[in-house]
Amino acid sequence: MESIYWSITWACHRKCVHCYEDRFRPYVRNALGDVVGQTLQNWPRVLANLPDRMTYLDLEQPVAGGGWQERRGRIILSGGEVLIDPIREPALYPLLEALRERYAGRGGVNVVVQTTGDLLTEEIIRDLVARGVWMISVAGMDDFHVGMEGAKRDPLQQRLIGWFEAAGLQRSGLQHQTRRWHEEDGPLFSFFGATPDAWIGRLWPRGRAWKNGLSTATMADNFCNRWSGGLNFLNHRYSGSEVAIDAAGDVFPCCMKTKLPIGNLTEEPLEGMLDSLVGHPVYEAINAGHPERMGLAYGWDLDTYLAKAQTVQPKGGAYRNLCIGCDRFHEEVLGPVIARIRSERLARRHPLAAE
């Protein structure tokens, strides 16, 4: 597979107004212990069900005589915030070591650690590099992060650049949404944020961004039909495929996350999960980047879908986006369908248990 976006923990030291997931927030006392415990329990089980190889065939690079160039894929480890004290050493560092061991001799894997950046220290940077991290990606460089507005973020960014360069990292020359990471050798560092021209652009209709009325996306903003959307997620052997995994082990076709997951990696392997959806009209529509066609086999014609894609924002005001139609289809139709496919999948893996 080309890319996996894995949010290993719900815990974060921030509660940003634009975050796409309400569960990414600070936790205290017993609640923090529960969240950390979930991370520690789940990451080894999820890791065991990742693909045996994190490589993919690059359809833009044909090989003479037939076939395609095999390239190394990537796994992005994110949160929440993976560098907070209860997560960094107990969970992140062992996971980094386990990923390096798992894919050694199997084509390797490029591991990206994504962080808001304000918790980085020189020592942490050295620790990450020592554990084979290919890129440290600083994602908090935007006006939505308190203390990072405008020029306020410049001192932190300059300090981080000095630390990165001292540790032997080079700045990535690619834009964040450019997928040609095979052109660069690590270790690298990068900066990005929730700006109109990068990352989530007009903000997904999700989480606190939705509750706070921050999404200005329209019907013209098809988040599905782009990288980190559902586009090509089923084509896991080839370039262009990415899935998202959350801290519970749930798997989604897109980073913004469909209303329901397609399965859970604490229970079953990722590749089998994806292969079970190949040819299914709902997921082929998502795979093609056309969510408006996901319900055609279930009585939802285009007019129906577009009508369902209209809503009112929590703070008032009409809103229309294809993600809203996708949410309604999951709520009204797809839940039992997903449950049946999952049950059939698990029965094939454990036939005696199904009898």
Short mmCIF file of C-alpha atoms in Angstrom, two decimals, residues 82-237:
data_model
loop_
_atom_site.label_atom_id
_atom_site.label_comp_id
_atom_site.label_asym_id
_atom_site.label_seq_id
_atom_site.Cartn_x
_atom_site.Cartn_y
_atom_site.Cartn_z
CA VAL A 82 1.91 11.58 19.72
CA LEU A 83 4.61 13.55 21.56
CA ILE A 84 2.78 14.15 24.85
CA ASP A 85 4.55 12.46 27.76
CA PRO A 86 2.00 9.65 28.43
CA ILE A 87 2.19 8.55 24.77
CA ARG A 88 5.68 9.33 23.47
CA GLU A 89 7.88 6.88 25.36
CA PRO A 90 5.31 4.21 26.36
CA ALA A 91 3.68 3.93 22.92
CA LEU A 92 5.25 5.93 20.08
CA TYR A 93 8.86 4.86 20.57
CA PRO A 94 8.07 1.12 20.87
CA LEU A 95 5.79 1.38 17.83
CA LEU A 96 8.53 3.04 15.77
CA GLU A 97 10.93 0.25 16.70
CA ALA A 98 8.33 -2.42 15.91
CA LEU A 99 7.58 -0.90 12.50
CA ARG A 100 11.27 -0.85 11.61
CA GLU A 101 11.62 -4.49 12.66
CA ARG A 102 8.43 -5.64 10.91
CA TYR A 103 9.35 -4.21 7.52
CA ALA A 104 13.10 -4.82 7.58
CA GLY A 105 13.86 -7.18 4.71
CA ARG A 106 10.37 -6.65 3.27
CA GLY A 107 11.02 -3.48 1.30
CA GLY A 108 11.01 -1.21 4.34
CA VAL A 109 8.60 1.61 5.11
CA ASN A 110 8.89 5.39 5.32
CA VAL A 111 7.55 6.45 8.71
CA VAL A 112 6.27 9.99 9.21
CA VAL A 113 5.65 11.42 12.68
CA GLN A 114 3.09 14.21 12.53
CA THR A 115 3.01 16.71 15.39
CA THR A 116 1.82 20.22 16.15
CA GLY A 117 5.49 21.05 16.72
CA ASP A 118 5.33 22.95 19.99
CA LEU A 119 6.33 19.89 22.04
CA LEU A 120 9.43 19.09 20.01
CA THR A 121 12.82 19.37 21.69
CA GLU A 122 16.32 18.67 20.43
CA GLU A 123 16.35 15.43 22.41
CA ILE A 124 13.01 14.24 21.00
CA ILE A 125 14.18 14.97 17.47
CA ARG A 126 17.30 12.88 18.06
CA ASP A 127 15.18 10.09 19.57
CA LEU A 128 12.91 10.02 16.51
CA VAL A 129 15.83 9.97 14.07
CA ALA A 130 17.51 7.18 16.05
CA ARG A 131 14.36 5.10 15.62
CA GLY A 132 14.40 5.46 11.86
CA VAL A 133 11.79 8.17 11.31
CA TRP A 134 11.86 9.26 7.67
CA MET A 135 10.07 12.59 8.19
CA ILE A 136 8.96 14.82 11.06
CA SER A 137 5.95 16.73 9.80
CA VAL A 138 4.92 19.82 11.77
CA ALA A 139 1.18 20.30 11.23
CA GLY A 140 0.37 23.21 13.53
CA MET A 141 1.51 26.07 11.34
CA ASP A 142 -1.80 27.90 10.93
CA ASP A 143 -3.99 30.58 12.44
CA PHE A 144 -6.33 28.03 14.05
CA HIS A 145 -3.70 26.92 16.58
CA VAL A 146 -3.60 29.25 19.59
CA GLY A 147 -0.25 31.02 19.72
CA MET A 148 0.51 30.23 16.07
CA GLU A 149 -1.45 33.05 14.46
CA GLY A 150 0.38 34.94 11.74
CA ALA A 151 3.90 35.98 12.65
CA LYS A 152 3.58 34.45 16.13
CA ARG A 153 4.64 31.09 14.73
CA ASP A 154 7.83 32.41 13.13
CA PRO A 155 10.08 32.09 16.24
CA LEU A 156 9.03 28.47 16.81
CA GLN A 157 9.47 27.59 13.16
CA GLN A 158 12.96 29.12 13.03
CA ARG A 159 13.96 27.35 16.25
CA LEU A 160 12.71 24.02 14.90
CA ILE A 161 14.56 24.49 11.61
CA GLY A 162 17.79 24.97 13.55
CA TRP A 163 17.18 21.84 15.62
CA PHE A 164 16.20 19.77 12.58
CA GLU A 165 19.26 20.77 10.61
CA ALA A 166 21.54 20.15 13.58
CA ALA A 167 20.13 16.61 13.78
CA GLY A 168 20.82 15.99 10.08
CA LEU A 169 17.31 16.46 8.69
CA GLN A 170 16.74 18.23 5.40
CA ARG A 171 13.69 20.27 4.54
CA SER A 172 11.33 18.55 2.13
CA GLY A 173 11.15 20.30 -1.20
CA LEU A 174 7.66 19.00 -1.95
CA GLN A 175 4.32 20.59 -1.19
CA HIS A 176 2.39 18.74 1.50
CA GLN A 177 -0.18 17.35 -0.95
CA THR A 178 2.43 16.28 -3.50
CA ARG A 179 2.63 12.50 -3.51
CA ARG A 180 6.08 12.06 -5.06
CA TRP A 181 7.84 11.39 -1.75
CA HIS A 182 9.86 8.61 -3.36
CA GLU A 183 11.95 11.39 -4.92
CA GLU A 184 13.39 12.36 -1.53
CA ASP A 185 15.63 10.51 0.88
CA GLY A 186 15.16 11.00 4.60
CA PRO A 187 15.44 12.06 7.24
CA LEU A 188 13.33 15.08 6.35
CA PHE A 189 11.20 17.75 7.99
CA SER A 190 8.22 19.70 6.72
CA PHE A 191 5.75 22.34 7.85
CA PHE A 192 2.09 22.72 6.96
CA GLY A 193 -1.21 23.85 8.42
CA ALA A 194 -4.93 24.29 7.82
CA THR A 195 -4.63 27.10 5.31
CA PRO A 196 -6.85 27.63 2.24
CA ASP A 197 -4.14 26.36 -0.10
CA ALA A 198 -2.94 23.37 1.94
CA TRP A 199 -4.12 20.36 3.88
CA ILE A 200 -7.90 20.52 4.46
CA GLY A 201 -8.44 23.84 2.71
CA ARG A 202 -11.99 24.93 3.40
CA LEU A 203 -12.20 22.57 6.40
CA TRP A 204 -14.08 19.30 6.42
CA PRO A 205 -17.63 19.24 7.83
CA ARG A 206 -16.42 17.25 10.79
CA GLY A 207 -15.84 17.51 14.53
CA ARG A 208 -15.37 20.90 16.14
CA ALA A 209 -14.84 22.55 12.74
CA TRP A 210 -18.44 21.59 11.96
CA LYS A 211 -19.84 22.49 15.37
CA ASN A 212 -18.12 25.86 15.25
CA GLY A 213 -19.41 26.66 11.77
CA LEU A 214 -15.95 26.91 10.23
CA SER A 215 -16.42 24.82 7.09
CA THR A 216 -17.03 26.91 3.98
CA ALA A 217 -16.90 23.94 1.60
CA THR A 218 -19.52 23.78 -1.14
CA MET A 219 -20.77 21.12 -3.53
CA ALA A 220 -17.76 21.96 -5.68
CA ASP A 221 -15.45 20.72 -2.94
CA ASN A 222 -15.40 16.97 -3.49
CA PHE A 223 -13.12 15.83 -0.66
CA CYS A 224 -13.63 12.23 -1.79
CA ASN A 225 -12.09 12.78 -5.21
CA ARG A 226 -8.61 13.68 -4.04
CA TRP A 227 -5.59 12.37 -2.20
CA SER A 228 -6.50 11.44 1.41
CA GLY A 229 -10.11 11.17 0.28
CA GLY A 230 -11.67 7.90 -0.80
CA LEU A 231 -10.09 8.02 -4.26
CA ASN A 232 -8.29 4.74 -5.06
CA PHE A 233 -8.41 3.47 -1.47
CA LEU A 234 -9.30 -0.06 -2.63
CA ASN A 235 -6.34 -0.31 -5.03
CA HIS A 236 -3.94 -1.25 -2.25
CA ARG A 237 -1.34 -2.89 -4.48
#
